[in-house]
mmCIF file of C-alpha atoms and ligand atoms in Angstrom:
data_model
loop_
_atom_site.group_PDB
_atom_site.id
_atom_site.type_symbol
_atom_site.label_atom_id
_atom_site.label_comp_id
_atom_site.label_asym_id
_atom_site.label_seq_id
_atom_site.Cartn_x
_atom_site.Cartn_y
_atom_site.Cartn_z
ATOM 1 C CA MET A 1 -103.299 -32.464 31.898
ATOM 2 C CA LYS A 2 -102.036 -29.938 34.314
ATOM 3 C CA ASN A 3 -100.998 -27.041 32.107
ATOM 4 C CA ARG A 4 -103.056 -24.609 29.978
ATOM 5 C CA ILE A 5 -102.410 -25.319 26.205
ATOM 6 C CA THR A 6 -102.283 -22.399 23.818
ATOM 7 C CA ASP A 7 -102.395 -23.706 20.217
ATOM 8 C CA ALA A 8 -104.775 -26.393 18.792
ATOM 9 C CA ASN A 9 -102.727 -27.007 15.658
ATOM 10 C CA PHE A 10 -99.397 -27.764 17.555
ATOM 11 C CA PRO A 11 -100.282 -27.796 21.196
ATOM 12 C CA ARG A 12 -97.754 -26.375 23.635
ATOM 13 C CA THR A 13 -97.934 -25.044 27.146
ATOM 14 C CA GLY A 14 -97.433 -21.312 27.861
ATOM 15 C CA ASP A 15 -93.790 -22.047 28.611
ATOM 16 C CA GLY A 16 -93.304 -23.742 25.308
ATOM 17 C CA ARG A 17 -93.522 -27.469 26.269
ATOM 18 C CA VAL A 18 -94.860 -29.900 23.586
ATOM 19 C CA TYR A 19 -98.041 -31.741 24.530
ATOM 20 C CA HIS A 20 -96.995 -35.413 24.932
ATOM 21 C CA LEU A 21 -93.246 -35.459 25.440
ATOM 22 C CA GLY A 22 -93.364 -32.487 27.749
ATOM 23 C CA LEU A 23 -90.115 -31.058 26.303
ATOM 24 C CA ARG A 24 -89.131 -27.457 25.354
ATOM 25 C CA GLN A 25 -86.308 -26.076 23.309
ATOM 26 C CA GLY A 26 -82.936 -26.697 24.922
ATOM 27 C CA GLU A 27 -83.980 -29.979 26.573
ATOM 28 C CA VAL A 28 -83.433 -32.286 23.650
ATOM 29 C CA ALA A 29 -80.131 -32.591 21.792
ATOM 30 C CA ASN A 30 -79.518 -33.069 18.021
ATOM 31 C CA ARG A 31 -78.199 -36.553 18.550
ATOM 32 C CA ILE A 32 -80.808 -38.994 19.954
ATOM 33 C CA VAL A 33 -80.897 -42.611 20.917
ATOM 34 C CA THR A 34 -84.519 -43.771 21.059
ATOM 35 C CA VAL A 35 -85.670 -46.925 22.738
ATOM 36 C CA GLY A 36 -89.008 -48.585 23.543
ATOM 37 C CA ASP A 37 -88.351 -49.714 27.235
ATOM 38 C CA PRO A 38 -87.660 -47.008 29.778
ATOM 39 C CA SER A 39 -85.392 -49.369 31.723
ATOM 40 C CA ARG A 40 -83.193 -49.650 28.596
ATOM 41 C CA ALA A 41 -82.987 -45.862 28.518
ATOM 42 C CA ARG A 42 -81.954 -45.705 32.166
ATOM 43 C CA ARG A 43 -79.351 -48.452 31.615
ATOM 44 C CA ILE A 44 -77.760 -46.629 28.733
ATOM 45 C CA SER A 45 -77.849 -43.300 30.521
ATOM 46 C CA LYS A 46 -75.267 -44.679 33.020
ATOM 47 C CA PHE A 47 -72.665 -44.194 30.231
ATOM 48 C CA LEU A 48 -73.307 -40.472 30.019
ATOM 49 C CA ASP A 49 -70.693 -38.008 31.507
ATOM 50 C CA ALA A 50 -71.210 -37.380 35.165
ATOM 51 C CA SER A 51 -71.017 -33.631 34.602
ATOM 52 C CA PRO A 52 -73.242 -31.842 33.777
ATOM 53 C CA GLU A 53 -75.623 -34.050 35.601
ATOM 54 C CA PRO A 54 -78.062 -35.457 33.098
ATOM 55 C CA PHE A 55 -81.458 -33.823 32.837
ATOM 56 C CA VAL A 56 -84.359 -36.304 33.247
ATOM 57 C CA LEU A 57 -88.001 -35.667 32.306
ATOM 58 C CA GLN A 58 -90.720 -38.280 32.534
ATOM 59 C CA SER A 59 -93.793 -36.815 30.759
ATOM 60 C CA GLU A 60 -97.371 -37.172 31.870
ATOM 61 C CA ARG A 61 -97.882 -39.488 28.865
ATOM 62 C CA GLY A 62 -94.966 -41.784 29.782
ATOM 63 C CA PHE A 63 -92.201 -40.593 27.461
ATOM 64 C CA LEU A 64 -88.872 -40.587 29.263
ATOM 65 C CA THR A 65 -86.150 -38.133 28.100
ATOM 66 C CA ILE A 66 -82.597 -38.139 29.532
ATOM 67 C CA THR A 67 -80.298 -35.457 28.170
ATOM 68 C CA GLY A 68 -76.671 -35.099 29.028
ATOM 69 C CA LYS A 69 -73.243 -35.289 27.415
ATOM 70 C CA TYR A 70 -71.235 -38.284 26.158
ATOM 71 C CA SER A 71 -67.528 -37.609 25.828
ATOM 72 C CA GLY A 72 -68.441 -33.920 26.071
ATOM 73 C CA THR A 73 -70.994 -33.895 23.280
ATOM 74 C CA PRO A 74 -74.768 -33.214 23.991
ATOM 75 C CA ILE A 75 -76.992 -36.288 23.494
ATOM 76 C CA SER A 76 -80.513 -37.382 24.419
ATOM 77 C CA ILE A 77 -81.784 -40.846 25.226
ATOM 78 C CA ILE A 78 -85.592 -41.046 24.841
ATOM 79 C CA ALA A 79 -87.905 -43.950 25.680
ATOM 80 C CA ILE A 80 -91.073 -43.790 23.769
ATOM 81 C CA GLY A 81 -92.983 -47.028 24.572
ATOM 82 C CA MET A 82 -94.415 -49.008 21.707
ATOM 83 C CA GLY A 83 -95.995 -48.567 18.279
ATOM 84 C CA ILE A 84 -96.209 -46.258 15.315
ATOM 85 C CA GLY A 85 -98.312 -43.647 17.212
ATOM 86 C CA ASN A 86 -95.663 -43.111 19.852
ATOM 87 C CA MET A 87 -92.885 -42.998 17.139
ATOM 88 C CA ASP A 88 -94.909 -40.251 15.484
ATOM 89 C CA PHE A 89 -95.190 -38.273 18.714
ATOM 90 C CA PHE A 90 -91.535 -38.634 19.320
ATOM 91 C CA VAL A 91 -90.202 -37.623 15.920
ATOM 92 C CA ARG A 92 -92.557 -34.692 15.368
ATOM 93 C CA GLU A 93 -92.435 -33.173 18.907
ATOM 94 C CA CYS A 94 -88.633 -33.447 19.089
ATOM 95 C CA ARG A 95 -88.316 -31.917 15.557
ATOM 96 C CA GLU A 96 -90.410 -28.880 16.667
ATOM 97 C CA SER A 97 -88.302 -28.509 19.873
ATOM 98 C CA LEU A 98 -84.977 -28.387 18.192
ATOM 99 C CA ASP A 99 -83.076 -26.361 15.524
ATOM 100 C CA GLY A 100 -80.584 -27.933 13.251
ATOM 101 C CA ASP A 101 -79.951 -31.415 11.996
ATOM 102 C CA MET A 102 -81.086 -34.469 13.886
ATOM 103 C CA ALA A 103 -79.185 -37.852 13.970
ATOM 104 C CA ILE A 104 -81.510 -40.509 15.447
ATOM 105 C CA ILE A 105 -80.730 -44.214 16.203
ATOM 106 C CA ARG A 106 -83.428 -46.469 17.341
ATOM 107 C CA LEU A 107 -82.177 -49.199 19.594
ATOM 108 C CA GLY A 108 -85.036 -51.783 19.826
ATOM 109 C CA SER A 109 -85.859 -55.403 20.194
ATOM 110 C CA CYS A 110 -87.338 -57.523 17.391
ATOM 111 C CA GLY A 111 -88.230 -60.975 16.198
ATOM 112 C CA SER A 112 -86.149 -62.859 13.598
ATOM 113 C CA LEU A 113 -87.515 -64.804 10.637
ATOM 114 C CA VAL A 114 -84.196 -66.194 9.340
ATOM 115 C CA PRO A 115 -81.588 -68.692 10.550
ATOM 116 C CA GLU A 116 -78.766 -66.173 10.013
ATOM 117 C CA LEU A 117 -80.197 -64.061 13.004
ATOM 118 C CA PRO A 118 -80.451 -66.308 15.983
ATOM 119 C CA VAL A 119 -81.517 -64.900 19.424
ATOM 120 C CA GLY A 120 -78.867 -62.474 20.667
ATOM 121 C CA SER A 121 -77.791 -61.213 17.209
ATOM 122 C CA LEU A 122 -77.949 -57.572 16.202
ATOM 123 C CA SER A 123 -79.397 -56.358 12.951
ATOM 124 C CA LEU A 124 -78.933 -52.837 11.528
ATOM 125 C CA PRO A 125 -81.716 -52.726 8.794
ATOM 126 C CA LYS A 126 -80.805 -51.136 5.544
ATOM 127 C CA ALA A 127 -84.512 -50.452 4.793
ATOM 128 C CA CYS A 128 -87.959 -51.179 6.220
ATOM 129 C CA VAL A 129 -91.473 -52.001 5.063
ATOM 130 C CA GLY A 130 -94.644 -51.412 7.065
ATOM 131 C CA ILE A 131 -97.340 -53.988 7.574
ATOM 132 C CA THR A 132 -100.851 -52.717 8.508
ATOM 133 C CA ARG A 133 -104.089 -54.365 9.259
ATOM 134 C CA ASN A 134 -106.894 -53.612 6.729
ATOM 135 C CA TYR A 135 -109.931 -52.560 8.560
ATOM 136 C CA ASP A 136 -112.026 -52.919 5.450
ATOM 137 C CA TYR A 137 -111.361 -56.693 5.280
ATOM 138 C CA ASP A 138 -114.080 -58.938 6.665
ATOM 139 C CA PHE A 139 -112.271 -60.467 9.698
ATOM 140 C CA THR A 140 -115.408 -62.551 10.460
ATOM 141 C CA ALA A 141 -115.111 -64.478 7.213
ATOM 142 C CA ALA A 142 -114.907 -68.271 7.833
ATOM 143 C CA THR A 143 -111.659 -68.992 5.984
ATOM 144 C CA THR A 144 -108.589 -67.315 4.550
ATOM 145 C CA GLU A 145 -107.561 -68.431 1.045
ATOM 146 C CA SER A 146 -103.856 -68.024 0.451
ATOM 147 C CA SER A 147 -104.668 -65.950 -2.628
ATOM 148 C CA THR A 148 -106.560 -63.480 -0.346
ATOM 149 C CA TYR A 149 -103.151 -61.839 0.544
ATOM 150 C CA ARG A 150 -102.757 -60.775 -3.151
ATOM 151 C CA SER A 151 -106.431 -59.782 -3.719
ATOM 152 C CA SER A 152 -107.604 -56.209 -4.011
ATOM 153 C CA ASN A 153 -108.838 -56.251 -0.409
ATOM 154 C CA PRO A 154 -106.277 -58.330 1.560
ATOM 155 C CA PRO A 155 -106.369 -58.630 5.429
ATOM 156 C CA TYR A 156 -102.950 -56.921 5.693
ATOM 157 C CA SER A 157 -101.171 -54.433 3.496
ATOM 158 C CA ILE A 158 -97.316 -54.539 3.006
ATOM 159 C CA SER A 159 -95.905 -51.082 2.040
ATOM 160 C CA ARG A 160 -93.090 -50.049 -0.265
ATOM 161 C CA LEU A 161 -89.477 -50.077 1.073
ATOM 162 C CA VAL A 162 -88.033 -47.005 2.701
ATOM 163 C CA GLU A 163 -84.313 -46.734 3.323
ATOM 164 C CA GLY A 164 -82.481 -45.533 6.368
ATOM 165 C CA HIS A 165 -79.522 -43.219 6.257
ATOM 166 C CA GLN A 166 -76.786 -45.480 4.994
ATOM 167 C CA PRO A 167 -73.718 -43.515 6.121
ATOM 168 C CA LEU A 168 -74.998 -43.519 9.779
ATOM 169 C CA GLN A 169 -75.945 -47.234 9.488
ATOM 170 C CA LEU A 170 -72.478 -48.249 8.298
ATOM 171 C CA HIS A 171 -70.702 -46.109 10.747
ATOM 172 C CA LEU A 172 -72.776 -47.601 13.617
ATOM 173 C CA LYS A 173 -71.990 -51.080 12.391
ATOM 174 C CA GLU A 174 -68.276 -50.360 12.486
ATOM 175 C CA VAL A 175 -68.489 -48.981 15.970
ATOM 176 C CA THR A 176 -70.574 -51.941 17.138
ATOM 177 C CA GLU A 177 -68.068 -54.423 15.796
ATOM 178 C CA ALA A 178 -65.201 -52.590 17.372
ATOM 179 C CA THR A 179 -66.837 -52.477 20.729
ATOM 180 C CA ARG A 180 -67.967 -56.223 20.899
ATOM 181 C CA PRO A 181 -67.734 -57.318 24.504
ATOM 182 C CA GLU A 182 -66.525 -60.595 25.948
ATOM 183 C CA GLY A 183 -69.469 -62.907 26.152
ATOM 184 C CA ALA A 184 -70.726 -61.901 22.701
ATOM 185 C CA SER A 185 -67.922 -63.108 20.569
ATOM 186 C CA ASP A 186 -70.166 -65.192 18.269
ATOM 187 C CA ALA A 187 -73.180 -62.788 18.100
ATOM 188 C CA ALA A 188 -73.922 -61.915 14.529
ATOM 189 C CA VAL A 189 -73.972 -58.208 13.620
ATOM 190 C CA ARG A 190 -75.608 -57.707 10.239
ATOM 191 C CA ALA A 191 -76.294 -54.596 8.181
ATOM 192 C CA ASP A 192 -77.809 -56.325 5.018
ATOM 193 C CA PHE A 193 -81.236 -57.205 5.987
ATOM 194 C CA VAL A 194 -84.662 -55.533 5.627
ATOM 195 C CA ASN A 195 -86.933 -54.934 8.588
ATOM 196 C CA ALA A 196 -90.692 -55.086 8.698
ATOM 197 C CA SER A 197 -92.590 -52.878 11.193
ATOM 198 C CA ALA A 198 -96.071 -54.075 12.000
ATOM 199 C CA ASP A 199 -98.959 -52.277 13.653
ATOM 200 C CA SER A 200 -99.462 -55.143 16.119
ATOM 201 C CA PHE A 201 -97.093 -57.461 17.974
ATOM 202 C CA TYR A 202 -99.681 -60.202 17.366
ATOM 203 C CA SER A 203 -101.931 -60.184 14.215
ATOM 204 C CA SER A 204 -99.726 -58.233 11.811
ATOM 205 C CA GLN A 205 -96.604 -60.172 12.875
ATOM 206 C CA GLY A 206 -98.405 -63.506 12.042
ATOM 207 C CA ARG A 207 -98.805 -64.659 15.641
ATOM 208 C CA GLN A 208 -101.760 -67.043 16.381
ATOM 209 C CA THR A 209 -104.172 -66.112 19.170
ATOM 210 C CA SER A 210 -107.931 -66.663 19.809
ATOM 211 C CA PHE A 211 -108.778 -63.767 17.572
ATOM 212 C CA PRO A 212 -109.809 -64.453 13.928
ATOM 213 C CA ASP A 213 -106.773 -62.537 12.434
ATOM 214 C CA HIS A 214 -106.560 -64.279 9.039
ATOM 215 C CA ASN A 215 -102.828 -64.094 9.292
ATOM 216 C CA GLU A 216 -101.725 -67.792 8.982
ATOM 217 C CA GLY A 217 -99.953 -67.114 5.743
ATOM 218 C CA LEU A 218 -98.741 -63.647 6.432
ATOM 219 C CA VAL A 219 -95.134 -64.326 7.295
ATOM 220 C CA SER A 220 -94.635 -66.654 4.238
ATOM 221 C CA GLU A 221 -96.210 -63.916 2.071
ATOM 222 C CA LEU A 222 -93.907 -61.303 3.499
ATOM 223 C CA LEU A 223 -90.793 -63.457 2.931
ATOM 224 C CA GLU A 224 -91.862 -64.163 -0.553
ATOM 225 C CA ARG A 225 -92.666 -60.561 -1.482
ATOM 226 C CA VAL A 226 -89.861 -58.587 0.280
ATOM 227 C CA PRO A 227 -86.372 -59.791 -0.673
ATOM 228 C CA GLY A 228 -83.989 -59.744 2.299
ATOM 229 C CA VAL A 229 -86.669 -59.276 5.016
ATOM 230 C CA ALA A 230 -85.478 -60.778 8.215
ATOM 231 C CA THR A 231 -86.895 -59.023 11.219
ATOM 232 C CA LEU A 232 -90.282 -57.918 12.651
ATOM 233 C CA GLU A 233 -90.887 -55.138 15.127
ATOM 234 C CA MET A 234 -93.152 -52.118 15.432
ATOM 235 C CA GLU A 235 -91.621 -48.614 15.009
ATOM 236 C CA THR A 236 -88.578 -48.377 12.630
ATOM 237 C CA HIS A 237 -90.470 -48.142 9.421
ATOM 238 C CA HIS A 238 -92.247 -45.028 10.574
ATOM 239 C CA LEU A 239 -89.018 -43.396 11.854
ATOM 240 C CA PHE A 240 -87.330 -44.147 8.432
ATOM 241 C CA HIS A 241 -90.412 -42.829 6.570
ATOM 242 C CA LEU A 242 -90.649 -39.578 8.471
ATOM 243 C CA ALA A 243 -86.869 -38.924 8.154
ATOM 244 C CA ALA A 244 -86.997 -39.668 4.355
ATOM 245 C CA VAL A 245 -89.938 -37.364 3.633
ATOM 246 C CA TYR A 246 -88.855 -34.482 5.813
ATOM 247 C CA PRO A 247 -87.948 -31.425 3.668
ATOM 248 C CA LYS A 248 -84.234 -31.030 3.172
ATOM 249 C CA PRO A 249 -82.758 -27.860 4.561
ATOM 250 C CA PRO A 250 -81.819 -25.191 1.975
ATOM 251 C CA SER A 251 -78.069 -26.056 2.308
ATOM 252 C CA GLU A 252 -78.793 -29.663 1.024
ATOM 253 C CA LEU A 253 -80.988 -28.650 -1.915
ATOM 254 C CA PRO A 254 -79.389 -28.786 -5.350
ATOM 255 C CA LEU A 255 -79.900 -25.033 -5.902
ATOM 256 C CA LYS A 256 -79.545 -22.967 -2.825
ATOM 257 C CA SER A 257 -82.880 -21.264 -3.475
ATOM 258 C CA THR A 258 -86.310 -21.573 -2.150
ATOM 259 C CA ALA A 259 -87.471 -21.379 -5.853
ATOM 260 C CA SER A 260 -86.528 -25.093 -6.202
ATOM 261 C CA ARG A 261 -88.755 -26.095 -3.196
ATOM 262 C CA PRO A 262 -92.149 -27.659 -3.797
ATOM 263 C CA VAL A 263 -94.855 -24.945 -4.274
ATOM 264 C CA LEU A 264 -96.337 -24.309 -0.878
ATOM 265 C CA THR A 265 -98.649 -21.355 -1.410
ATOM 266 C CA ARG A 266 -101.820 -20.696 -3.349
ATOM 267 C CA PRO A 267 -102.151 -17.816 -5.798
ATOM 268 C CA GLU A 268 -102.722 -14.578 -4.046
ATOM 269 C CA GLY A 269 -106.241 -14.106 -2.703
ATOM 270 C CA GLU A 270 -107.470 -17.690 -3.436
ATOM 271 C CA ILE A 271 -109.947 -19.035 -0.862
ATOM 272 C CA SER A 272 -109.119 -22.450 0.695
ATOM 273 C CA ALA A 273 -111.462 -25.438 0.463
ATOM 274 C CA THR A 274 -112.636 -24.869 3.982
ATOM 275 C CA GLY A 275 -113.570 -21.283 3.214
ATOM 276 C CA SER A 276 -111.088 -19.807 5.632
ATOM 277 C CA ALA A 277 -108.757 -17.146 4.405
ATOM 278 C CA PRO A 278 -105.512 -18.624 2.944
ATOM 279 C CA LYS A 279 -102.344 -18.491 5.088
ATOM 280 C CA SER A 280 -99.938 -15.777 4.069
ATOM 281 C CA GLU A 281 -96.859 -16.919 2.107
ATOM 282 C CA THR A 282 -94.734 -16.163 5.182
ATOM 283 C CA GLU A 283 -96.880 -18.175 7.427
ATOM 284 C CA GLN A 284 -96.835 -21.222 5.152
ATOM 285 C CA GLU A 285 -93.148 -20.994 4.525
ATOM 286 C CA HIS A 286 -92.563 -20.744 8.321
ATOM 287 C CA SER A 287 -94.722 -23.755 9.132
ATOM 288 C CA ARG A 288 -93.241 -26.030 6.494
ATOM 289 C CA ALA A 289 -89.681 -24.755 6.228
ATOM 290 C CA SER A 290 -87.113 -27.398 7.148
ATOM 291 C CA ARG A 291 -85.666 -27.109 10.620
ATOM 292 C CA GLY A 292 -82.671 -29.223 9.488
ATOM 293 C CA ALA A 293 -82.027 -32.716 8.056
ATOM 294 C CA ILE A 294 -83.132 -35.924 9.867
ATOM 295 C CA TYR A 295 -80.691 -38.847 9.628
ATOM 296 C CA ALA A 296 -82.193 -42.061 10.993
ATOM 297 C CA THR A 297 -80.934 -45.628 11.413
ATOM 298 C CA ALA A 298 -81.603 -48.536 13.815
ATOM 299 C CA ILE A 299 -79.931 -51.359 15.656
ATOM 300 C CA GLN A 300 -82.201 -54.154 16.649
ATOM 301 C CA MET A 301 -81.539 -56.930 19.146
ATOM 302 C CA ILE A 302 -83.080 -60.292 18.291
ATOM 303 C CA PHE A 303 -85.272 -61.257 21.276
ATOM 304 C CA ALA A 304 -87.439 -63.893 19.569
ATOM 305 C CA GLN A 305 -86.663 -66.465 16.880
ATOM 306 C CA ARG A 306 -89.820 -67.274 15.054
ATOM 307 C CA GLN A 307 -88.594 -70.471 13.508
ATOM 308 C CA SER A 308 -86.899 -72.043 16.554
ATOM 309 C CA GLN A 309 -89.343 -70.431 18.971
ATOM 310 C CA ASP A 310 -86.306 -69.344 21.144
ATOM 311 C CA PHE A 311 -86.625 -66.274 23.414
ATOM 312 C CA ILE A 312 -83.740 -64.319 24.826
ATOM 313 C CA THR A 313 -82.701 -64.646 28.517
ATOM 314 C CA PRO A 314 -82.649 -61.573 30.872
ATOM 315 C CA GLU A 315 -78.811 -61.934 31.187
ATOM 316 C CA GLU A 316 -78.417 -61.839 27.385
ATOM 317 C CA VAL A 317 -80.619 -58.812 27.239
ATOM 318 C CA VAL A 318 -78.402 -56.806 29.720
ATOM 319 C CA LEU A 319 -75.228 -57.630 27.791
ATOM 320 C CA ARG A 320 -76.800 -56.612 24.424
ATOM 321 C CA GLU A 321 -78.347 -53.367 25.809
ATOM 322 C CA ASN A 322 -75.077 -52.281 27.333
ATOM 323 C CA TRP A 323 -73.049 -53.187 24.241
ATOM 324 C CA ALA A 324 -75.452 -51.715 21.637
ATOM 325 C CA GLY A 325 -76.365 -48.784 23.855
ATOM 326 C CA LYS A 326 -72.704 -47.739 24.266
ATOM 327 C CA ALA A 327 -72.138 -48.280 20.522
ATOM 328 C CA CYS A 328 -75.112 -45.876 19.703
ATOM 329 C CA LEU A 329 -73.708 -43.152 21.973
ATOM 330 C CA GLU A 330 -70.223 -43.603 20.623
ATOM 331 C CA ALA A 331 -71.310 -43.589 16.945
ATOM 332 C CA LEU A 332 -73.567 -40.564 17.415
ATOM 333 C CA VAL A 333 -70.963 -38.374 18.985
ATOM 334 C CA LYS A 334 -68.432 -39.402 16.242
ATOM 335 C CA PHE A 335 -70.997 -38.624 13.551
ATOM 336 C CA ASN A 336 -70.729 -35.288 11.851
ATOM 337 C CA VAL A 337 -73.947 -33.273 12.603
ATOM 338 C CA GLN A 338 -73.278 -30.018 10.937
ATOM 339 C CA SER A 339 -75.831 -27.620 12.255
ATOM 340 C CA THR A 340 -76.882 -27.955 15.856
ATOM 341 C CA GLN A 341 -78.979 -26.257 18.425
ATOM 342 C CA PRO A 342 -77.164 -23.487 20.335
ATOM 343 C CA ASP A 343 -75.839 -24.242 23.794
ATOM 344 C CA GLU A 344 -77.320 -21.077 25.229
ATOM 345 C CA GLY A 345 -80.221 -21.736 27.510
ATOM 346 C CA SER A 346 -79.904 -25.551 27.049
ATOM 347 C CA VAL A 347 -79.881 -28.122 29.879
ATOM 348 C CA TRP A 348 -76.361 -29.385 28.700
ATOM 349 C CA ALA A 349 -74.755 -25.940 29.056
ATOM 350 C CA LYS A 350 -75.394 -25.960 32.837
ATOM 351 C CA LEU A 351 -72.136 -26.548 34.814
HETATM 352 C C1 R1P B 1 -92.860 -55.309 21.466
HETATM 353 O O1 R1P B 1 -92.525 -56.163 22.476
HETATM 354 C C2 R1P B 1 -91.982 -54.075 21.466
HETATM 355 O O2 R1P B 1 -90.611 -54.428 21.346
HETATM 356 C C3 R1P B 1 -89.993 -53.904 20.196
HETATM 357 C C4 R1P B 1 -91.232 -53.617 19.319
HETATM 358 O O3 R1P B 1 -90.930 -52.748 18.245
HETATM 359 C C5 R1P B 1 -92.297 -53.145 20.275
HETATM 360 O O4 R1P B 1 -92.147 -51.833 20.596
HETATM 361 O O5 R1P B 1 -89.222 -52.742 20.376
HETATM 362 P P1 R1P B 1 -88.734 -52.184 21.819
HETATM 363 O O6 R1P B 1 -88.039 -53.228 22.491
HETATM 364 O O7 R1P B 1 -87.823 -50.924 21.484
HETATM 365 O O8 R1P B 1 -89.961 -51.698 22.564
HETATM 366 N N1 URA B 2 -90.621 -57.090 19.279
HETATM 367 C C1 URA B 2 -91.537 -57.344 18.261
HETATM 368 O O1 URA B 2 -92.248 -56.447 17.794
HETATM 369 N N2 URA B 2 -91.651 -58.673 17.890
HETATM 370 C C2 URA B 2 -91.003 -59.641 18.347
HETATM 371 O O2 URA B 2 -91.136 -60.788 17.866
HETATM 372 C C3 URA B 2 -89.972 -59.363 19.307
HETATM 373 C C4 URA B 2 -89.868 -58.039 19.784
#
């Protein structure tokens, strides 16, 4: 850590940079393509307009942001690495660095559990579940009964469904179909499956290693319990969840009044549980007021087929990343994002 940080609640440097992504206001656009692999971000960034020259920031923690314009519209491509934790840093730190609505597409790789999605297919999940390892389960136990998955203390928990933003999903599907390249004429593009995001590539995706993970029946349990589930990866559920729970901006509330918002403040003078003085109404309203809506969807490239054990080739990856990457940019700039960050002081306003 090179810079002095000023706020323990939401750490930022003196010049307003967030702690892990290293960004400040004006460096991230309202339309974002997020990927895991930094080389995927660099590949897609080749499609950005040459002018203004894209802004590139690699943070100390390994997040890579490339912000420029596509067909004249500001857009960011952000590589976050892997896992729920990194998705959490990305969504929250971008949200606090940006005014207005956000439209986010995750372009990721995944494994397929169904024959309809062979290696090289693209899946735009309509909804996600999360799979998490239960640290209260005794992983040293000698055997796993199949009934264990439905017991009150199962080795893995499978969450409720959370939906993505359907208008953005269907619009992205249309653009993806319309931009299908030569060489991918037979690749399936599906928008009717459910994705499962796991907190491990191995144990909570049912892979067998030398660890006693008690996961032999996990994939069958998932298929049985979640109708339409077809893919496994590691971040999309958290993205959909944060987007779904984020407070709607006043313009999207049924009554255009803060009176219809959930109660955020305690009665005047009440002391909080920690004994510290309660925050003033204005402070609380400010810290929880919506900064704009978050619209999120995903497009996933099938890299691994868990039934056939096939794995994608490097050449197939390049073709899919170029195809889906360009489709994400194209779809985002054509998607109506009503309220946006002002150009003034931004990296994309530079000529
Ligand atoms: C595991 O290999 C990684 O690949 C998938 C998973 O979600 C996980 O991050 O996505 P990315 O290709 O976007 O990283
Ligand atoms: N990413 C995952 O998380 N799982 C797979 O099987 C392939 C890519």
